[in-house]
XYZ file of C-alpha atoms in Angstrom:
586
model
C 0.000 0.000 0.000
C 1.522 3.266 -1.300
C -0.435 4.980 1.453
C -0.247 6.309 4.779
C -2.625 5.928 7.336
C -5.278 8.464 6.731
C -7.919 7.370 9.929
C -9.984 10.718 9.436
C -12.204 11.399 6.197
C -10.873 13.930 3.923
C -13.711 16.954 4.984
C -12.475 16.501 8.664
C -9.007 16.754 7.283
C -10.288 20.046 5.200
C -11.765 21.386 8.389
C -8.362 20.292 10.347
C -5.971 22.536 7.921
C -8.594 25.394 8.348
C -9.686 25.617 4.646
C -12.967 24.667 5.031
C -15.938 25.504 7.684
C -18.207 22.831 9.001
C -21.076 24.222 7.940
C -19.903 24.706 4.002
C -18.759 20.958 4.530
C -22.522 19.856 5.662
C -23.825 22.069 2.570
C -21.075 20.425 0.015
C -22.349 16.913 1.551
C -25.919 17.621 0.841
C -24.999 18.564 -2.982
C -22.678 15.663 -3.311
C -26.067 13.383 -1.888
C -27.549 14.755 -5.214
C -24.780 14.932 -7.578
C -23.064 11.923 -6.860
C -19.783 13.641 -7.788
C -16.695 13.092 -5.201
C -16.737 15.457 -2.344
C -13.614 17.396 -3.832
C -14.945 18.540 -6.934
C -18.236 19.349 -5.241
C -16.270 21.999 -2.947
C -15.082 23.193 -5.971
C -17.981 23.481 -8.576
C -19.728 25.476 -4.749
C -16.927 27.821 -4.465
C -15.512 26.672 -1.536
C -12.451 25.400 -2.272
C -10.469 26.473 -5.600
C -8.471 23.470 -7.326
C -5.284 24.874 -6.342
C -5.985 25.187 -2.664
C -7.344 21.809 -2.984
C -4.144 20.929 -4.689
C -2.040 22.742 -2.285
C -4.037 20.263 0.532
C -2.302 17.028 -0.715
C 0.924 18.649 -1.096
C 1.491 20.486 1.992
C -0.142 18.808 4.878
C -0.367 15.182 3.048
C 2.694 15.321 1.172
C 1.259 14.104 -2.163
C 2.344 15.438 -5.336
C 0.416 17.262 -8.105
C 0.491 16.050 -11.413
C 1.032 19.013 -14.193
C -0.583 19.617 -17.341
C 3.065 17.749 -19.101
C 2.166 14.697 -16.868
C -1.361 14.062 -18.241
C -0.133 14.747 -21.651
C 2.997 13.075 -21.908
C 1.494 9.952 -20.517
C 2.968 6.069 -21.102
C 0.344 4.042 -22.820
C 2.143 1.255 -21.703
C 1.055 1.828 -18.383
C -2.828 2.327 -19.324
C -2.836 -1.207 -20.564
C -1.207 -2.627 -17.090
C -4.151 -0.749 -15.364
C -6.614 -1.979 -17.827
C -9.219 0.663 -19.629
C -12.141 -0.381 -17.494
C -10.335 0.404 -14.478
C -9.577 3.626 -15.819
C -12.922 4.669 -17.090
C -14.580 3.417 -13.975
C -12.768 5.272 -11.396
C -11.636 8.541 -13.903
C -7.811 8.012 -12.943
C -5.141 8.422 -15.103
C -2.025 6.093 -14.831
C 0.718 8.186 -16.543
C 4.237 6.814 -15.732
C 6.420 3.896 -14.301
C 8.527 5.091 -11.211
C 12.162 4.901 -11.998
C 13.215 4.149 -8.253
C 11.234 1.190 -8.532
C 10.060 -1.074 -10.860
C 7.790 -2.177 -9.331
C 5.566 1.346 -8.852
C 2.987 3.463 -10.990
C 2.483 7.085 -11.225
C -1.254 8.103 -10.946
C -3.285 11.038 -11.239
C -6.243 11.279 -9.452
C -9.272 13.746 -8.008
C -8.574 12.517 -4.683
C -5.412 10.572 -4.101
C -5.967 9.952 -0.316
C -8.808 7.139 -1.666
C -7.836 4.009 -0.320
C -10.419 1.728 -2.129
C -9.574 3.235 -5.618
C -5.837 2.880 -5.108
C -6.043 -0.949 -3.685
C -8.698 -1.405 -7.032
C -5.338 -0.404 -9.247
C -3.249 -2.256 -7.209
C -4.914 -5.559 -7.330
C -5.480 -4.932 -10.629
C -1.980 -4.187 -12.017
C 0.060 -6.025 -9.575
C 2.227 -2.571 -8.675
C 2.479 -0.187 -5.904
C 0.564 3.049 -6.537
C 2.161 6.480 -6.326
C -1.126 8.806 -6.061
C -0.716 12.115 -7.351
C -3.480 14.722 -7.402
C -5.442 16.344 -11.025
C -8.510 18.310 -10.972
C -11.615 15.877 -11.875
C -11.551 18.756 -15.029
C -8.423 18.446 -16.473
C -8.355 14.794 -16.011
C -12.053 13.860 -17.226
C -10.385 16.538 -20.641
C -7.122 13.813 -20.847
C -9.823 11.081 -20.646
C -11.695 12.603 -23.222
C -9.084 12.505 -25.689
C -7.638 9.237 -25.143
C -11.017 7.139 -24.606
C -14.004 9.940 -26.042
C -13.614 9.817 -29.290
C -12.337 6.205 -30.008
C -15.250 4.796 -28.118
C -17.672 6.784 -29.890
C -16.326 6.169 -33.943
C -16.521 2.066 -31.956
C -20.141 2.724 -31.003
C -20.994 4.321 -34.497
C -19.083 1.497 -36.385
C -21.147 -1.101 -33.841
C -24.431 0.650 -34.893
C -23.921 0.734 -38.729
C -22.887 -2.637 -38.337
C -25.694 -3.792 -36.326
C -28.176 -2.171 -39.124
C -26.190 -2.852 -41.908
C -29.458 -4.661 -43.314
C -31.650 -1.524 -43.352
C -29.193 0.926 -44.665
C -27.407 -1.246 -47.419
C -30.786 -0.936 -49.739
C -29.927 2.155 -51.669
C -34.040 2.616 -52.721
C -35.736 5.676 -50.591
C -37.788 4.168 -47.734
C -38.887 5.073 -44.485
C -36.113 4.851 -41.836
C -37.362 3.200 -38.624
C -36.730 5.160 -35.727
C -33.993 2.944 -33.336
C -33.689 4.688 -29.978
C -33.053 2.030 -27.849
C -30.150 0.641 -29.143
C -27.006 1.273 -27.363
C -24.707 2.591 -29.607
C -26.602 5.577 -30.127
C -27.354 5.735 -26.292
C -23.420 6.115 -25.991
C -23.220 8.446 -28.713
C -25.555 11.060 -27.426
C -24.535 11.022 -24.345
C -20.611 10.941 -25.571
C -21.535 13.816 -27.325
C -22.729 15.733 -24.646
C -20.153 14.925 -21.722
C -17.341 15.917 -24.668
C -18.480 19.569 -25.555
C -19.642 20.012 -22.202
C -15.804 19.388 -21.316
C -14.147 21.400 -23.926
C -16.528 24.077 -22.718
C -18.967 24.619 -25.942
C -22.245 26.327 -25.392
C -23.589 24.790 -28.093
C -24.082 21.529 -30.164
C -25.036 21.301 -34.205
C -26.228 17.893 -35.415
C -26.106 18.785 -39.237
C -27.130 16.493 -42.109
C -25.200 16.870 -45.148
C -25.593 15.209 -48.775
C -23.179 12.762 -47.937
C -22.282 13.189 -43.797
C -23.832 13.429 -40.897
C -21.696 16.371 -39.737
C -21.041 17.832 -35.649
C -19.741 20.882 -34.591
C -19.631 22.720 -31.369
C -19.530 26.507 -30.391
C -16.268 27.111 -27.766
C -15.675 30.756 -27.067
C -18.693 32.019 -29.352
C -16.910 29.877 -32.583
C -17.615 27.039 -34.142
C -15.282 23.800 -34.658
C -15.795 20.695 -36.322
C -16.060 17.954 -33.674
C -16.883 14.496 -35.711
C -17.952 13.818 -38.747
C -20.498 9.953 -39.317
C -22.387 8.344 -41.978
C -25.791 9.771 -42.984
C -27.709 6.572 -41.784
C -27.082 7.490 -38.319
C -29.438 10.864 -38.343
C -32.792 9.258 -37.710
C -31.625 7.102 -34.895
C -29.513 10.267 -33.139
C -32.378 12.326 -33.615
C -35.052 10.274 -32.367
C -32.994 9.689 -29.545
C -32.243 13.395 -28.438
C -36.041 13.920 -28.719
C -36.935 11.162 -26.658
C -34.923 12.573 -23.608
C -35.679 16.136 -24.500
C -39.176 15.237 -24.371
C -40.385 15.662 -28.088
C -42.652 14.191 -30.373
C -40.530 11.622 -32.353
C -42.664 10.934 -34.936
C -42.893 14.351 -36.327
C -40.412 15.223 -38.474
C -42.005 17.883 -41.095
C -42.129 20.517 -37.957
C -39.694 22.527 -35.970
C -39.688 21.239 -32.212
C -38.587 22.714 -29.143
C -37.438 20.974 -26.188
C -34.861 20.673 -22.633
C -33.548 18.260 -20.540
C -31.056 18.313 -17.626
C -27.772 16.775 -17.965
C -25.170 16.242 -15.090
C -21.713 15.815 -16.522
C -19.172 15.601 -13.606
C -21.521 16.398 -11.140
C -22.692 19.425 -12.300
C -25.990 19.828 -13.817
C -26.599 21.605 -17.096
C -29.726 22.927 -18.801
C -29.844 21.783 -22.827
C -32.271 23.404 -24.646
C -32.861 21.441 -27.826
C -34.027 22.710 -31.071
C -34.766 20.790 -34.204
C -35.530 22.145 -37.827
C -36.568 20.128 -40.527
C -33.625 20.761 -43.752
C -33.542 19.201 -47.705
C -31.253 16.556 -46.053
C -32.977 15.634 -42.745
C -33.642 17.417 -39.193
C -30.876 19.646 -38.052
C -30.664 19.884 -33.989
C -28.466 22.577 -32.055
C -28.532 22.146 -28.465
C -27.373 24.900 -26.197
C -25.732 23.688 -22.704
C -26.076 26.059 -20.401
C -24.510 25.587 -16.556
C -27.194 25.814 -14.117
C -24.914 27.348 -11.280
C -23.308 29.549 -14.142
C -26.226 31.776 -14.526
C -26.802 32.562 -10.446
C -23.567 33.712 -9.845
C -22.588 36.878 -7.692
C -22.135 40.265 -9.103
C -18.845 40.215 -8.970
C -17.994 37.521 -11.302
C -19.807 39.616 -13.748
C -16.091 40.817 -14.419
C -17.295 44.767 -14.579
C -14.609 47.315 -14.048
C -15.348 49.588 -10.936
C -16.979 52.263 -12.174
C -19.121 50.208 -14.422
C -20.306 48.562 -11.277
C -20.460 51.739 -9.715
C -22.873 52.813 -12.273
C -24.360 49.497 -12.223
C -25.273 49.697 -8.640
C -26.623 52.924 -9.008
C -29.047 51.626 -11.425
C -30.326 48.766 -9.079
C -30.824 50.924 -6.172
C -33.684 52.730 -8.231
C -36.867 51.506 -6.720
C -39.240 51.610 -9.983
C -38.542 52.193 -13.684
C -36.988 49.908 -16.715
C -33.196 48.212 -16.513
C -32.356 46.810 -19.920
C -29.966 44.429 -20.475
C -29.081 44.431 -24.887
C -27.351 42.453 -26.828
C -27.370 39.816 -29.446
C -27.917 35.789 -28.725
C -25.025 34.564 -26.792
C -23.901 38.005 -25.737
C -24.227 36.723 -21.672
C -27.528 39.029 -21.142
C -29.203 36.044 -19.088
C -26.396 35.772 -17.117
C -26.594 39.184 -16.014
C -30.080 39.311 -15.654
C -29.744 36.419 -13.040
C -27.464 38.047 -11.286
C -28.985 41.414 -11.006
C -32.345 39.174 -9.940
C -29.856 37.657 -7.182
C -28.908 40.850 -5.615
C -32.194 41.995 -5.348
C -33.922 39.061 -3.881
C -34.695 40.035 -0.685
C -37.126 38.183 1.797
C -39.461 41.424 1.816
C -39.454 41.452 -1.789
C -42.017 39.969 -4.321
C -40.022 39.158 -7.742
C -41.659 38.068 -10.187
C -40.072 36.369 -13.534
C -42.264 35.720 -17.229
C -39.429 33.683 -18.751
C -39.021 31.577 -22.148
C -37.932 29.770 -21.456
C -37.083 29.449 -17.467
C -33.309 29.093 -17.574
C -32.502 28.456 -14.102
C -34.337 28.288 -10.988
C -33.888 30.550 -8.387
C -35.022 30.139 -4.629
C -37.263 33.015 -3.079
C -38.169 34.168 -7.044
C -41.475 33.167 -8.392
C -40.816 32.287 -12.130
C -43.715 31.650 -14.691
C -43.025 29.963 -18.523
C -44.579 31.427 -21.376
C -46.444 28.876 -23.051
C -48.165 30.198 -26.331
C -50.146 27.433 -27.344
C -51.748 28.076 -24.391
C -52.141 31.272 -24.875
C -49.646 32.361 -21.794
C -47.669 35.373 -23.960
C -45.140 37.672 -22.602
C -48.272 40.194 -22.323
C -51.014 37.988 -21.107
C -48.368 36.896 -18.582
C -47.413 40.838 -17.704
C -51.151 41.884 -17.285
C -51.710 39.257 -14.728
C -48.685 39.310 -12.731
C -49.475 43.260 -12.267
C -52.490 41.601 -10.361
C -50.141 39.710 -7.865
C -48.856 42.803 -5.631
C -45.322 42.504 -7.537
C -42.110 44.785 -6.158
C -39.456 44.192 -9.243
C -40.521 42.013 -12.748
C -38.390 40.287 -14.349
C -39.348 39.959 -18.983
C -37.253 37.836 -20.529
C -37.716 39.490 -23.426
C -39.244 42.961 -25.000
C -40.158 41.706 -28.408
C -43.446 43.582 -29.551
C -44.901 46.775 -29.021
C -47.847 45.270 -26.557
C -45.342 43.875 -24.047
C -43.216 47.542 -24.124
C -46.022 49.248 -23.442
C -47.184 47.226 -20.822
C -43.252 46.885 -19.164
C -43.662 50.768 -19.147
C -47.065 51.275 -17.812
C -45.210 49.152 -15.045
C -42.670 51.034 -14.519
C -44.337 54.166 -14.140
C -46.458 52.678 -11.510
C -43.924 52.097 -9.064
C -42.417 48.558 -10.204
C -38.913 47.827 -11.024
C -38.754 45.927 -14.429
C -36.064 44.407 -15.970
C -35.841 42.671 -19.462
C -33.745 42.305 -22.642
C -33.692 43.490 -25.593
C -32.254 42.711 -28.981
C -29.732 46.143 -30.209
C -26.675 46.867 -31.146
C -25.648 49.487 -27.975
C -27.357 51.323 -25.580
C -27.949 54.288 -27.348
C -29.813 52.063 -30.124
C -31.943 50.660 -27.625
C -33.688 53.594 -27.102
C -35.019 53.893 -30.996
C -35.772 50.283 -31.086
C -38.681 51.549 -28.668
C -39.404 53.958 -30.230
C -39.882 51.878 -32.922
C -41.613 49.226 -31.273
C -44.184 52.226 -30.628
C -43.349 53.933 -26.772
C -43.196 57.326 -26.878
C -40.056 58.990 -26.463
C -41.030 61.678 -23.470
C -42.425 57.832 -21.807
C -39.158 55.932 -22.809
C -37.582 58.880 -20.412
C -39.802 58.662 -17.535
C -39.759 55.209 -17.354
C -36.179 53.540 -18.768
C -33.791 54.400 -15.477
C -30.690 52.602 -17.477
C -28.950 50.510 -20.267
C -26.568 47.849 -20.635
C -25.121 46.408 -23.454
C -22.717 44.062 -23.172
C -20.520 41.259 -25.815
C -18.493 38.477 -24.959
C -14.763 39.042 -26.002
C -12.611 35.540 -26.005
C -9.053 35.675 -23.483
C -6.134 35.166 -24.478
C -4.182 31.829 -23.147
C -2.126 33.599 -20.853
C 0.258 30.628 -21.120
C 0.834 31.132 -24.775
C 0.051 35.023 -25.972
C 2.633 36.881 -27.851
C 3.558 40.720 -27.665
C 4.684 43.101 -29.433
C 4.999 47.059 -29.755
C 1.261 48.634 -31.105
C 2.099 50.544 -34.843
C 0.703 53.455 -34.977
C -2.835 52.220 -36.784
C -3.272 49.921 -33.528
C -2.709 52.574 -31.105
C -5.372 54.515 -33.251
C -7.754 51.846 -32.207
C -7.059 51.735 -29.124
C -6.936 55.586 -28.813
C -3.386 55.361 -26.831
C -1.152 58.316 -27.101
C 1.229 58.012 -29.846
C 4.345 59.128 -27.901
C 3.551 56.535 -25.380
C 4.997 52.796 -25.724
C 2.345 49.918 -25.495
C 2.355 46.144 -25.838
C -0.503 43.969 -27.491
C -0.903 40.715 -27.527
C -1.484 38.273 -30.101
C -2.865 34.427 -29.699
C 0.071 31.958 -30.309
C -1.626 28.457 -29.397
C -0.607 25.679 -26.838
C -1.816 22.430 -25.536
C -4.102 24.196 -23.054
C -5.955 25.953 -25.622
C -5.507 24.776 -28.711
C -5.934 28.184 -30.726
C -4.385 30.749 -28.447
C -7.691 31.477 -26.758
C -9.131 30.052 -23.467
C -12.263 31.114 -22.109
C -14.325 34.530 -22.176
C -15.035 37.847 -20.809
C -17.958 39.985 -20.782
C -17.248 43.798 -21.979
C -20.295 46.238 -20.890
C -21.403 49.708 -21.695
C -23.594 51.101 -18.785
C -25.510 54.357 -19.568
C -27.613 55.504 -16.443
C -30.371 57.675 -17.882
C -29.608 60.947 -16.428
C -32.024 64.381 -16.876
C -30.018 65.475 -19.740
C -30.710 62.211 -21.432
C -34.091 62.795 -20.754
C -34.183 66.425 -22.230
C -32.867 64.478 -25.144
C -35.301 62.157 -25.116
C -38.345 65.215 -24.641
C -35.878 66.368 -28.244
C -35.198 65.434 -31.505
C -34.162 61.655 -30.954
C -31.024 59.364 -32.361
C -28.642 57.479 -31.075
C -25.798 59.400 -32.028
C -26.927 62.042 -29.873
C -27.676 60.144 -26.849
C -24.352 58.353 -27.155
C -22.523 61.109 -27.311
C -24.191 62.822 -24.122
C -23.725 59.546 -22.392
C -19.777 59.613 -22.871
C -19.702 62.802 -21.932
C -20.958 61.674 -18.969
C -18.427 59.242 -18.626
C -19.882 55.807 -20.190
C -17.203 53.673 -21.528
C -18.443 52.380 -24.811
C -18.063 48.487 -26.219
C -15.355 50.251 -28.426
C -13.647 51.607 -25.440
C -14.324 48.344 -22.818
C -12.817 46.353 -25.455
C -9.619 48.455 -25.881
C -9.060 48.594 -21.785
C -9.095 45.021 -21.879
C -6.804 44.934 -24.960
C -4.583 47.493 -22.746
C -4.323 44.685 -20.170
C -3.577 41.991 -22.295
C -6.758 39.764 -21.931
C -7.613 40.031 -25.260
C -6.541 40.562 -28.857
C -7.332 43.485 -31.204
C -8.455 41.348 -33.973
C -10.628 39.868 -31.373
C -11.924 43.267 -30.341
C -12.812 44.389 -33.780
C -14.454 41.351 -34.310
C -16.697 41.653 -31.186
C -17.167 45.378 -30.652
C -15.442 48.112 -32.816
C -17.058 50.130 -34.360
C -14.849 52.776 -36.455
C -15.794 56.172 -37.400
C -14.638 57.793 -40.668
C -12.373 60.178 -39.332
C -10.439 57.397 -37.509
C -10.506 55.477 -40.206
C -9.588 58.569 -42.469
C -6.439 59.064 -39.763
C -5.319 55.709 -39.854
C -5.213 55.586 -43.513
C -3.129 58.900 -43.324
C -0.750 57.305 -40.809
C -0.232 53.971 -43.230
C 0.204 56.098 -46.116
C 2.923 57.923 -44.595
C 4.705 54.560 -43.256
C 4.710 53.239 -46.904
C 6.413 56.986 -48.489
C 9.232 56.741 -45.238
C 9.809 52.661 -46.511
C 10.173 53.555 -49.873
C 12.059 57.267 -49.584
């Protein structure tokens, strides 16, 4: 036994070396009750523990090792086969290396290398002493991924075609039966789903080509090409997704809409399916969404102090409109949670008309549109102004009927807060107008404006920098007598493409009474913008460039997301190149 005599369970330990509170321990054991995850990962999906303190645990007062990123990677096949790949896959261990000290001993990375009954399993197994090393349950279940994910999927598409070779090897058009409980396609789907959950996609496309059944996943708002499988395989992957999702699988002529929750290393995630009917068979997306993501405190939000200075200053109006704008995927649910979550107050009444419900949040009563029904975002508004309501929550303004209600609401003496589909904030305020609210209303009733993108980080284990030219310090409106590094992405292991994870940028414009005089004017967005920066609003332009400044992010990747360039900086940056190329060749 490789071990020493560990007598107490590991949360006593935890509590022992002071990182962790009894009560957050009884709290992590009631999730883990639920989740079934290991009690490690569950202190760190809460928040209690970080995987470095964790890691920092076994080191220091255990004297285990942690494995690094080059362990997992580099690791000795050879050893994988003495463990065995059920072994493996079973307990989510990663055998990586032979000891050199002694033949006879295994290097292993695992979630929590103080577990006796895992390390005798590998032990019996193998016929070698184990050397336990601690991984995150992440990075590890990400090295399992690629050495087991794929290779048992392509195995339980290969067993599937082969299994139906019979129905599919009859080139004549025919009626495909639908094959959901085979499973192959069982493993697939759910293969599927534990991979892009891992490699941290927030969405899934099933897409049927001419001649390929083709997946792809979003990661960091782009899509990549995932797998790639024989047509046949569409009606059996399809009819299985809408059997779990709760869809009718023997319509396949109409769009559907559907969810499910999925728990994929003990954390559970919302999927909201949808399926569209193409020339070459039903295409579904299916966006994974992290339940705990979404009810997160305000300041993981990632805003800048004075952006949550003016943020806070919006909340702590007690009636009027907050709008949160931006286009799909832009995070806007994400802060609408979390403004929700700093309101909720016992002696409040918050009420939520949602579609769909995206997370569930104690203390908040949340209602799901459901048209067929004839339960709109209006119908819904009219009778929750009938429940004695403090702060309303729209999911979304879409027509002119549910503004107009959201801002006979507001004028009332309720706090309402929605989303809204515009460019900036400035824009917002003409979409209403469009939508049919008066602008002199729009100003007695709208008490701020957020817009907000997602920008992807640079791998801060890989960027590049250099000195900004001229044109890029033109962007970024830096002084051209001042020095300034960028950064480019490069690409590692870790990331792949130079990129890893992403950050929300926001532009925050309080409506203040010369916005309103504005408003009581001639109207456009140009206008308001430019009173709001006068103000002191930082722009998506300029949030972008602070946080290419700082290095998080690239200026290609800021164009991308939020520049917007006006003609005389685009007029002064052609000046400046033209110049450049008369010095090269003079």
């Amino acid at each position: 036994m490789a071990l020493f005599g560990a007598k107490k369970k590991l949360g006593e330990q935890l509590i022992d070396a002071g990182l962790l509170t009894p009560d957050k321990l009884e709290l992590a054991l009631q999730e883990q009750q639920t989740t079934k995850a290991r009690l490690g990962e569950t202190l760190i999906a809460m928040g209690f523990m970080t995987a470095e303190s964790f890691g920092n645990f076994f080191s220091t007062t255990m004297g285990i090792p942690t494995a690094t990123a080059e362990d997992l990677k580099n690791f000795d096949p050879k050893v994988l086969e003495v463990v065995g790949d059920d072994l493996i896959r079973k307990h989510q261990v990663l055998p990586y290396a032979f000891d050199y000290d002694n033949i006879n001993a295994i290097h292993v990375a695992m979630a929590e290398p103080n577990n006796l009954g895992i390390i005798d399993d590998i032990e019996m197994a193998s016929g070698m002493e184990v050397i336990p090393h601690y991984s995150p349950q992440a990075e590890l279940a990400i090295q399992l991924d690629k050495i087991y994910g794929k290779r048992s999927t392509m195995e339980a598409a290969d067993q599937f075609l082969e299994e139906h070779k019979a129905e599919f090897g009859d080139e004549e058009e025919k009626e495909e039966e639908d094959t959901v409980g085979e499973a192959p396609i069982v493993k697939i789907v759910r293969s599927m789903i534990q991979q892009s959950v891992r490699e941290g996609a927030s969405d899934i496309h099933i897409e049927p080509m001419e001649k390929s059944l083709r997946i792809r996943s979003r990661v960091d708002g782009m899509l990549q090409q995932d797998a790639e499988y024989a047509p046949a395989m569409l009606a059996a992957m399809t009819a299985r997704i809408k059997i779990i999702s709760g869809l009718d699988i023997s319509e396949k002529r109409k769009p559907q809409d559907g969810r499910l929750t999925y728990i994929v290393d003990g954390v559970e995630y919302d999927v909201r399916v949808s399926i569209l009917p193409t020339v070459y068979g039903e295409k579904t997306v299916m966006r994974l969404t992290k339940k705990q993501g979404l009810t997160q405190e305000k300041k993981f939000l990632g805003l800048y102090p004075d952006d949550e200075a003016r943020l806070d200053g919006i909340m702590n109006n007690p009636h009027g409109i907050i709008l949160v704008t931006g286009p799909t995927g832009s995070g806007k649910s994400t802060t609408c949670y979390t403004v929700l979550n700093e309101l909720n107050k016992p002696d409040v009444n918050i009420i939520t008309v949602e579609d769909p419900v995206e997370a569930n949040i104690a203390g908040i009563n949340q209602v799901q549109v459901n048209v067929k029904a004839g339960l709109t975002f209006a119908t819904a508004l009219r009778s929750i102004l009938r429940q004695d309501p403090d702060i309303i929550m729209i999911g979304e303004i879409r027509d002119g009927e549910t503004a107009q209600i959201a801002v006979q609401a507001s004028i009332t003496g309720h706090l309402v807060i929605s989303t809204l589909h515009t460019n900036s904030t400035s824009a917002s305020v003409t979409r209403l107008i469009d939508m049919g609210v008066e602008p002199y209303m729009i100003g007695d009733a709208v008490v701020g404006i957020i817009a907000q993108r997602l920008v992807r980080r640079l791998c801060q284990e890989c960027k590049v920098g250099h000195e900004a030219t001229k044109q890029e310090k033109i962007l970024l409106d830096w002084p051209q007598d001042q020095p300034l590094t960028v950064y480019e992405p490069n690409g590692c292991e870790k990331c792949g493409n130079g990129y890893k994870g992403r950050k929300a940028i926001y532009e925050i414009m309080p409506i203040s009474s010369s916005i309103r005089r504005i408003l009581h004017e001639t109207v456009t967005a140009e206008r308001i913008e430019e009173a709001a920066v006068a103000e002191g609003m930082n722009t998506l332009r300029m949030a972008g460039a602070r946080n290419v400044v700082e290095g998080v992010t690239s200026i290609s990747e800021m164009i991308r997301v939020a520049y917007d360039m006006d003609a005389q900086t685009a007029a002064n940056a052609s000046q400046l190149e033209e110049e450049e190329e008369s010095s090269v060749f003079a």
